[in-house]
Amino acid sequence: MGKMATQEALAGLEAKMNQMSSSAGPGDTAALQARMQEMATKEAVEKLEERLATLATKEAVEQMQAKQESAADDAEDLAERLTKVEGKLETLGDDVEDLTDRLTEVETA
């Protein structure tokens, strides 16, 4: 129920209670007041439940974002390592080439 609709319903109940209390006995008025309090309590509980759901959703989103950031950092670290390995492989390939050239020179000498 929307906030305005709830307020209108409470205002209507209050008006009805006032109207009835002028012709009703003290027991009837107490019952109406108890009913109004119950409705107000229900509305407060609903609002709290909505707020808790919102907070839980926000927390879940924040946790997912933290995991995504961590995964992005890990991917960046892996990319840097891969770049280093590629550089080492190139150096190793150059060394193998040099050794092959030297071996060819030794064999032909």
XYZ file of N, CA and C in Angstrom, residues 34-104:
213
model
N -7.198 0.401 19.644
C -6.328 -0.777 19.530
C -6.184 -1.196 18.071
N -7.280 -1.158 17.346
C -7.248 -1.519 15.908
C -6.375 -0.543 15.119
N -6.502 0.748 15.413
C -5.673 1.743 14.725
C -4.200 1.519 15.041
N -3.896 1.209 16.290
C -2.511 0.952 16.690
C -1.978 -0.282 15.962
N -2.815 -1.294 15.834
C -2.416 -2.512 15.128
C -2.087 -2.204 13.659
N -2.923 -1.394 13.025
C -2.691 -1.033 11.625
C -1.402 -0.220 11.479
N -1.171 0.712 12.396
C 0.043 1.523 12.353
C 1.270 0.645 12.559
N 1.149 -0.334 13.456
C 2.256 -1.257 13.707
C 2.540 -2.100 12.464
N 1.483 -2.583 11.811
C 1.653 -3.368 10.583
C 2.378 -2.540 9.521
N 1.984 -1.292 9.376
C 2.613 -0.410 8.385
C 4.090 -0.211 8.729
N 4.389 -0.012 9.997
C 5.784 0.177 10.420
C 6.601 -1.082 10.131
N 6.034 -2.247 10.395
C 6.723 -3.509 10.133
C 6.978 -3.676 8.637
N 5.982 -3.365 7.815
C 6.144 -3.462 6.360
C 7.267 -2.554 5.873
N 7.318 -1.335 6.407
C 8.372 -0.398 6.016
C 9.737 -0.938 6.420
N 9.820 -1.486 7.632
C 11.095 -2.064 8.085
C 11.515 -3.241 7.216
N 10.556 -4.088 6.847
C 10.869 -5.229 5.983
C 11.379 -4.751 4.624
N 10.735 -3.726 4.067
C 11.184 -3.174 2.788
C 12.597 -2.613 2.909
N 12.849 -1.914 4.005
C 14.175 -1.317 4.231
C 15.241 -2.409 4.380
N 14.901 -3.465 5.128
C 15.843 -4.579 5.290
C 16.140 -5.252 3.948
N 15.115 -5.430 3.137
C 15.312 -6.032 1.816
C 16.205 -5.145 0.966
N 15.987 -3.832 1.040
C 16.816 -2.888 0.287
C 18.263 -2.957 0.757
N 18.458 -2.974 2.069
C 19.815 -3.044 2.616
C 20.502 -4.354 2.238
N 19.764 -5.457 2.294
C 20.335 -6.754 1.922
C 20.736 -6.752 0.453
N 19.905 -6.140 -0.390
C 20.220 -6.052 -1.816
C 21.465 -5.199 -2.033
N 21.534 -4.062 -1.335
C 22.707 -3.192 -1.466
C 23.971 -3.919 -1.031
N 23.873 -4.667 0.071
C 25.037 -5.406 0.564
C 25.474 -6.461 -0.453
N 24.502 -7.157 -1.034
C 24.823 -8.177 -2.040
C 25.494 -7.541 -3.254
N 24.992 -6.394 -3.675
C 25.586 -5.691 -4.822
C 27.017 -5.256 -4.489
N 27.217 -4.724 -3.278
C 28.555 -4.300 -2.873
C 29.517 -5.479 -2.832
N 29.046 -6.636 -2.355
C 29.886 -7.825 -2.320
C 30.240 -8.279 -3.735
N 29.257 -8.231 -4.637
C 29.533 -8.609 -6.028
C 30.534 -7.659 -6.658
N 30.389 -6.357 -6.391
C 31.319 -5.382 -6.939
C 32.720 -5.617 -6.397
N 32.831 -5.947 -5.124
C 34.139 -6.227 -4.526
C 34.760 -7.460 -5.177
N 33.952 -8.483 -5.422
C 34.452 -9.695 -6.086
C 34.892 -9.383 -7.515
N 34.122 -8.545 -8.208
C 34.479 -8.179 -9.574
C 35.784 -7.392 -9.595
N 35.942 -6.477 -8.643
C 37.182 -5.700 -8.571
C 38.361 -6.612 -8.282
N 38.160 -7.571 -7.385
C 39.216 -8.525 -7.054
C 39.576 -9.372 -8.281
N 38.556 -9.810 -9.003
C 38.791 -10.603 -10.214
C 39.516 -9.769 -11.268
N 39.158 -8.504 -11.382
C 39.830 -7.618 -12.340
C 41.298 -7.431 -11.950
N 41.555 -7.272 -10.650
C 42.938 -7.151 -10.181
C 43.719 -8.429 -10.483
N 43.088 -9.575 -10.230
C 43.743 -10.860 -10.517
C 44.042 -10.989 -12.010
N 43.094 -10.591 -12.847
C 43.300 -10.665 -14.299
C 44.443 -9.748 -14.726
N 44.534 -8.583 -14.117
C 45.612 -7.653 -14.432
C 46.965 -8.246 -14.025
N 47.014 -8.855 -12.848
C 48.249 -9.503 -12.387
C 48.654 -10.631 -13.335
N 47.687 -11.417 -13.755
C 47.981 -12.517 -14.679
C 48.472 -11.994 -16.027
N 47.895 -10.912 -16.491
C 48.325 -10.321 -17.760
C 49.777 -9.846 -17.654
N 50.139 -9.241 -16.518
C 51.517 -8.790 -16.323
C 52.472 -9.980 -16.291
N 52.070 -11.047 -15.606
C 52.905 -12.254 -15.556
C 53.081 -12.854 -16.946
N 52.000 -12.884 -17.700
C 52.055 -13.431 -19.051
C 53.015 -12.621 -19.920
N 52.961 -11.308 -19.759
C 53.865 -10.443 -20.517
C 55.318 -10.757 -20.157
N 55.594 -10.960 -18.882
C 56.952 -11.307 -18.448
C 57.385 -12.657 -19.025
N 56.471 -13.620 -18.992
C 56.791 -14.952 -19.532
C 57.055 -14.865 -21.029
N 56.250 -14.092 -21.727
C 56.459 -13.927 -23.171
C 57.830 -13.317 -23.440
N 58.203 -12.320 -22.625
C 59.529 -11.713 -22.783
C 60.640 -12.722 -22.542
N 60.494 -13.552 -21.534
C 61.496 -14.575 -21.238
C 61.573 -15.607 -22.360
N 60.399 -15.960 -22.915
C 60.394 -16.914 -24.032
C 61.105 -16.340 -25.257
N 60.899 -15.065 -25.502
C 61.594 -14.419 -26.621
C 63.099 -14.447 -26.395
N 63.513 -14.126 -25.184
C 64.935 -14.146 -24.855
C 65.485 -15.561 -25.012
N 64.746 -16.539 -24.525
C 65.165 -17.925 -24.648
C 65.253 -18.339 -26.112
N 64.290 -17.896 -26.916
C 64.327 -18.197 -28.351
C 65.547 -17.576 -29.006
N 65.870 -16.345 -28.620
C 67.069 -15.689 -29.156
C 68.322 -16.447 -28.742
N 68.375 -16.896 -27.489
C 69.532 -17.660 -27.007
C 69.679 -18.967 -27.770
N 68.562 -19.647 -28.024
C 68.605 -20.909 -28.788
C 69.110 -20.634 -30.195
N 68.668 -19.553 -30.788
C 69.115 -19.174 -32.132
C 70.626 -18.926 -32.145
N 71.105 -18.180 -31.142
C 72.547 -17.905 -31.045
C 73.341 -19.196 -30.884
N 72.840 -20.085 -30.032
C 73.545 -21.352 -29.822
C 73.538 -22.203 -31.093
N 72.445 -22.173 -31.809
C 72.367 -22.927 -33.068
C 73.371 -22.366 -34.072
N 73.454 -21.030 -34.148
C 74.418 -20.399 -35.059
C 75.848 -20.771 -34.670
N 76.158 -20.749 -33.385
C 77.512 -21.100 -32.917
C 77.830 -22.556 -33.224
N 76.815 -23.415 -32.988
C 77.034 -24.850 -33.263
C 77.295 -25.062 -34.747
N 76.571 -24.336 -35.589
C 76.788 -24.432 -37.033
C 78.197 -23.969 -37.380
